[in-house]
XYZ file of C-alpha atoms in Angstrom:
365
model
C 62.267 57.590 13.458
C 59.959 56.415 16.235
C 56.847 56.646 14.021
C 58.452 54.779 11.118
C 59.721 52.030 13.395
C 56.271 51.526 14.938
C 54.735 51.271 11.463
C 57.272 48.628 10.505
C 56.464 46.666 13.643
C 52.737 46.800 12.909
C 53.236 45.635 9.330
C 55.421 42.795 10.539
C 52.789 41.770 13.108
C 50.080 41.775 10.423
C 52.225 39.555 8.227
C 52.823 37.136 11.084
C 49.100 36.980 11.917
C 48.206 36.356 8.247
C 50.779 33.575 8.034
C 49.384 31.922 11.173
C 45.800 32.133 9.868
C 46.780 30.709 6.455
C 48.731 27.868 8.029
C 45.865 26.987 10.367
C 43.348 27.008 7.493
C 45.579 24.847 5.312
C 46.066 22.371 8.135
C 42.292 22.078 8.619
C 41.602 21.627 4.896
C 44.404 19.123 4.386
C 43.257 17.028 7.335
C 39.848 16.456 5.699
C 39.563 13.705 3.059
C 39.331 15.038 -0.450
C 37.278 12.137 -1.782
C 34.357 10.260 -0.307
C 34.930 6.689 0.648
C 33.666 4.202 -1.883
C 30.926 1.853 -0.777
C 32.235 -1.603 -0.012
C 31.250 -4.181 -2.605
C 29.768 -7.415 -1.296
C 29.728 -10.432 -3.576
C 26.393 -12.024 -2.734
C 26.321 -14.804 -5.371
C 22.858 -13.926 -6.604
C 22.730 -17.097 -8.700
C 22.808 -19.119 -5.487
C 19.848 -17.120 -4.165
C 17.806 -17.832 -7.284
C 18.614 -21.553 -7.220
C 17.667 -21.803 -3.559
C 14.383 -19.957 -4.125
C 13.549 -22.132 -7.130
C 14.270 -25.399 -5.324
C 12.325 -24.336 -2.240
C 9.075 -23.260 -3.915
C 8.943 -23.573 -7.714
C 10.643 -26.799 -8.765
C 8.731 -29.982 -9.526
C 9.754 -31.505 -6.205
C 9.887 -28.342 -4.135
C 10.962 -28.362 -0.512
C 7.905 -26.526 0.796
C 4.304 -27.386 0.009
C 1.659 -25.180 -1.594
C 0.145 -24.571 1.851
C 3.384 -23.065 3.137
C 3.771 -21.047 -0.058
C 0.333 -19.476 0.440
C 1.108 -18.680 4.067
C 4.464 -17.051 3.333
C 3.574 -15.273 0.084
C -0.027 -14.438 1.091
C -1.327 -15.847 -2.205
C -1.392 -19.018 -4.267
C 1.549 -20.041 -6.399
C -0.466 -19.626 -9.625
C -1.401 -16.052 -8.747
C 2.175 -15.191 -7.791
C 3.539 -16.616 -11.046
C 0.892 -14.714 -12.966
C 2.048 -11.465 -11.349
C 5.726 -12.299 -11.994
C 5.147 -13.083 -15.667
C 3.013 -9.973 -16.214
C 5.563 -7.697 -14.553
C 8.534 -9.240 -16.398
C 6.767 -8.820 -19.743
C 5.678 -5.204 -19.220
C 8.061 -3.600 -16.694
C 11.709 -3.371 -17.762
C 12.963 -3.447 -14.180
C 11.682 -7.012 -13.729
C 13.291 -8.427 -16.869
C 16.477 -10.358 -16.232
C 19.368 -8.684 -18.037
C 23.114 -9.181 -18.260
C 25.729 -6.719 -17.094
C 28.838 -5.583 -18.980
C 30.679 -8.775 -18.045
C 27.894 -10.987 -19.385
C 26.719 -12.080 -15.937
C 22.980 -12.454 -15.411
C 21.302 -10.092 -12.996
C 18.650 -10.805 -10.400
C 15.775 -12.938 -11.648
C 12.147 -11.727 -11.653
C 11.376 -14.333 -8.990
C 13.971 -12.829 -6.641
C 12.762 -9.264 -7.183
C 9.061 -10.062 -6.746
C 9.753 -12.262 -3.726
C 11.731 -9.457 -2.076
C 8.802 -7.083 -2.598
C 6.174 -9.559 -1.392
C 8.147 -10.401 1.743
C 8.310 -6.721 2.705
C 4.579 -6.318 2.099
C 3.590 -9.558 3.804
C 5.760 -9.320 6.905
C 6.412 -5.586 7.146
C 10.059 -6.414 7.728
C 13.165 -4.347 7.081
C 14.447 -4.112 3.525
C 17.545 -6.196 4.235
C 15.736 -8.943 6.148
C 15.918 -11.341 3.178
C 19.497 -10.464 2.220
C 20.938 -13.808 3.346
C 18.213 -15.801 1.562
C 17.548 -13.906 -1.677
C 21.044 -12.409 -2.004
C 20.134 -8.770 -2.614
C 20.994 -5.685 -0.617
C 18.856 -3.153 1.188
C 18.770 -0.517 -1.558
C 17.956 -3.163 -4.179
C 15.145 -4.572 -2.033
C 13.609 -1.108 -1.601
C 13.872 -0.543 -5.342
C 12.105 -3.874 -5.914
C 9.307 -2.835 -3.549
C 8.650 0.526 -5.191
C 8.873 -0.842 -8.742
C 6.549 -3.667 -7.700
C 3.896 -1.294 -6.360
C 4.197 0.926 -9.447
C 3.832 -2.087 -11.735
C 0.837 -3.512 -9.853
C -0.990 -0.184 -10.023
C -0.125 0.344 -13.686
C -1.080 -3.142 -14.885
C -3.928 -4.139 -12.551
C -5.268 -0.883 -11.140
C -7.816 -0.196 -13.859
C -9.328 -3.645 -13.384
C -9.316 -4.068 -9.607
C -9.702 -0.458 -8.406
C -12.364 0.594 -10.859
C -15.739 2.107 -10.264
C -18.640 -0.372 -10.345
C -20.314 -0.681 -13.719
C -24.047 -1.117 -14.286
C -23.608 -4.911 -14.224
C -21.589 -4.715 -11.004
C -24.207 -2.540 -9.334
C -27.014 -4.884 -10.319
C -25.089 -7.854 -8.951
C -24.444 -6.000 -5.690
C -28.108 -5.013 -5.416
C -29.207 -8.616 -5.935
C -26.787 -9.893 -3.282
C -27.757 -7.286 -0.703
C -31.471 -7.765 -1.368
C -31.072 -11.437 -0.453
C -29.404 -10.285 2.781
C -32.404 -8.091 3.550
C -31.066 -4.701 2.443
C -32.430 -3.767 -0.993
C -30.686 -0.755 -2.507
C -27.458 -1.148 -0.526
C -24.210 -1.301 -2.513
C -21.710 -1.570 0.327
C -20.521 -0.070 3.591
C -18.161 2.872 4.068
C -15.736 3.640 6.870
C -12.230 4.924 7.614
C -9.063 3.444 9.113
C -5.792 5.018 10.232
C -2.267 3.933 9.266
C 0.459 5.095 11.631
C 3.250 7.129 10.027
C 6.333 6.505 12.146
C 8.770 8.680 10.177
C 6.419 11.588 9.601
C 8.395 14.835 9.137
C 8.520 16.880 12.317
C 7.050 19.918 10.565
C 3.930 17.855 9.683
C 3.349 16.085 12.996
C 0.942 18.708 14.229
C -1.182 18.151 11.141
C -1.138 14.342 11.206
C -1.326 13.627 14.970
C -4.326 14.031 17.246
C -3.390 15.580 20.554
C -0.484 13.664 22.022
C -1.078 10.686 19.741
C 1.098 9.422 16.931
C 0.798 10.751 13.347
C -1.460 8.725 11.069
C -2.780 8.786 7.516
C -6.467 8.103 6.863
C -7.916 5.588 4.416
C -11.580 5.839 3.384
C -12.946 2.727 1.692
C -16.182 1.234 0.397
C -16.368 -2.559 0.477
C -19.030 -5.119 -0.391
C -19.756 -8.515 1.121
C -17.156 -10.276 -1.065
C -14.494 -7.840 0.311
C -14.135 -6.137 -3.054
C -12.956 -2.575 -2.400
C -14.871 -0.364 -4.825
C -13.579 2.941 -3.532
C -10.323 3.816 -1.773
C -9.345 7.364 -0.830
C -5.993 7.538 0.946
C -3.979 10.510 2.109
C -5.906 12.821 4.479
C -4.064 13.642 7.733
C -4.975 11.789 10.894
C -6.425 14.859 12.609
C -9.505 14.672 10.361
C -12.547 12.696 11.410
C -14.793 10.728 9.043
C -16.914 13.762 8.153
C -13.893 15.896 7.234
C -12.501 13.069 5.126
C -15.862 12.705 3.389
C -15.781 16.405 2.444
C -12.514 15.794 0.575
C -13.452 12.387 -0.809
C -14.396 11.778 -4.462
C -16.849 9.010 -3.530
C -19.841 10.925 -4.956
C -18.118 12.538 -7.939
C -19.849 10.222 -10.412
C -23.249 11.249 -9.052
C -22.430 14.959 -9.133
C -21.083 14.723 -12.688
C -23.965 12.589 -13.973
C -21.805 9.559 -14.797
C -23.247 7.177 -12.209
C -25.189 4.151 -13.541
C -28.955 4.163 -13.028
C -30.172 2.186 -10.027
C -33.763 1.134 -9.423
C -35.194 -0.892 -6.553
C -38.395 -1.189 -4.523
C -38.779 -1.006 -0.734
C -42.241 -1.226 0.883
C -43.891 -0.619 -2.528
C -41.935 2.598 -3.038
C -39.573 3.020 -5.985
C -36.091 4.420 -5.385
C -33.348 5.374 -7.840
C -30.477 6.210 -5.476
C -28.348 3.516 -3.847
C -27.054 3.886 -0.306
C -24.188 2.833 1.979
C -24.354 1.515 5.526
C -22.397 3.709 7.938
C -21.808 4.295 11.616
C -23.338 7.153 13.566
C -20.789 9.868 12.747
C -21.783 10.211 9.091
C -24.386 12.832 8.119
C -28.021 11.881 7.632
C -28.048 11.917 3.841
C -30.199 9.868 1.508
C -27.104 7.892 0.485
C -26.209 6.965 4.092
C -28.136 4.674 6.407
C -26.977 4.663 10.017
C -27.744 1.957 12.523
C -30.428 2.446 15.164
C -28.678 3.730 18.270
C -31.392 2.853 20.804
C -33.740 0.263 19.302
C -37.147 -0.002 20.924
C -38.965 -3.300 20.661
C -37.978 -6.686 19.220
C -38.478 -5.603 15.608
C -36.146 -2.605 15.894
C -33.628 -4.705 17.800
C -33.611 -7.334 15.057
C -33.147 -4.707 12.321
C -30.358 -3.015 14.281
C -28.583 -6.326 14.844
C -28.805 -7.266 11.171
C -27.664 -3.828 10.073
C -24.677 -3.778 12.423
C -23.599 -7.205 11.191
C -23.888 -6.143 7.550
C -22.055 -2.866 8.154
C -19.024 -4.844 9.307
C -18.185 -5.737 5.683
C -15.806 -2.800 5.417
C -14.338 -3.621 8.832
C -13.733 -7.161 7.613
C -12.023 -5.762 4.520
C -9.715 -3.680 6.731
C -8.974 -6.719 8.866
C -8.169 -8.916 5.873
C -5.970 -6.187 4.423
C -3.958 -5.871 7.648
C -3.711 -9.606 8.250
C -2.676 -10.294 4.662
C -0.051 -7.559 4.545
C 1.627 -6.714 7.834
C 3.212 -3.611 6.305
C -0.233 -1.971 6.553
C -0.700 -3.149 10.127
C 2.703 -1.957 11.329
C 3.762 1.711 11.352
C 5.036 2.752 7.944
C 8.731 3.611 7.815
C 8.854 5.566 4.570
C 9.369 9.323 4.488
C 7.688 9.767 1.108
C 3.911 10.063 1.400
C 3.444 9.321 -2.303
C 5.257 5.997 -1.960
C 3.163 5.177 1.109
C 0.015 5.745 -0.926
C 1.266 3.459 -3.697
C 1.978 0.710 -1.178
C -1.576 0.978 0.147
C -3.096 0.861 -3.351
C -0.963 -2.113 -4.363
C -2.087 -4.020 -1.262
C -5.724 -3.260 -2.136
C -5.270 -4.560 -5.663
C -3.518 -7.722 -4.529
C -6.210 -8.510 -1.952
C -8.993 -8.020 -4.500
C -7.074 -10.009 -7.125
C -6.629 -12.858 -4.642
C -10.338 -12.785 -3.812
C -11.223 -12.877 -7.523
C -8.951 -15.875 -8.120
C -10.506 -17.756 -5.229
C -13.994 -17.067 -6.568
C -12.901 -18.370 -9.957
C -11.483 -21.517 -8.364
C -14.732 -22.055 -6.436
C -16.836 -21.502 -9.551
C -14.774 -23.910 -11.643
C -14.934 -26.490 -8.855
C -18.715 -26.208 -8.670
C -18.995 -26.631 -12.421
C -16.895 -29.801 -12.285
């Protein structure tokens, strides 16, 4: 009797414990919401944003002058409209469509302006929400579609390798400057990556510094960027970046145009770049004289240092034109960061080309 009664007590205790555990679990599960909260909808009146933008900059009697437009959009109105029309005709995202209720969506002007403002000022995605009437996620989508469209439609033209005609023009220009055979200057710059993943910080940061991404570029006197290699981690110096760079791939593969020039009655068939002292002493690199001796060497060193600053000027124009490149990048996606950098290169070169065309047409008149 005693053994059977103890077994009954144990069974009853097990049942009580199971009931308590089940009740506690059910209370925890029931206290949690079953469905996620829906995002609050904000009626922004996007038509008002388009009308305001049109009246401020694009109407016949616009509020702001062409000078203010160039300062705020970092380009002329004609160039901006050219980009807007090209994107709206070739990229579906930038075409204005109607929703299921028949209401018109955001205009191409609003989308391109949102992207340009982020590039030009390096501001947050929702900084223009009150003016353009579009939210943060939409503004980021506009930025990434804008960079993709710029690279797709203009990349082959403004980020191409120099042709034989381009090389001859560069050689003629540099020969007049006193450097026959030079086709540009090469150097590297660093772009800080604020939101670099923690697992990668050791690879992209030097010592106790902040993580950066390296850009290697070749630029000529007219600030045309003929070569841009972006992506190596910031721990690499210029020599390590050069080892990974495709700058000499055309020469190795036999696709480089033929170059011929004469210096001191000697014929040469290999062009060169001006560099700083860290680059190796190759036939394609000419470093400045570190300790010039005599007035002649001092004059050559001074001229060479001034000419080598072409690529530094290109970096400066790029950062002053687009503050997003000057400020630390906020994106987590390295591929999107690279597209932003390439799009800024293309836009700077496109702007320079348009100004040259305007100057040429003015001279002809």
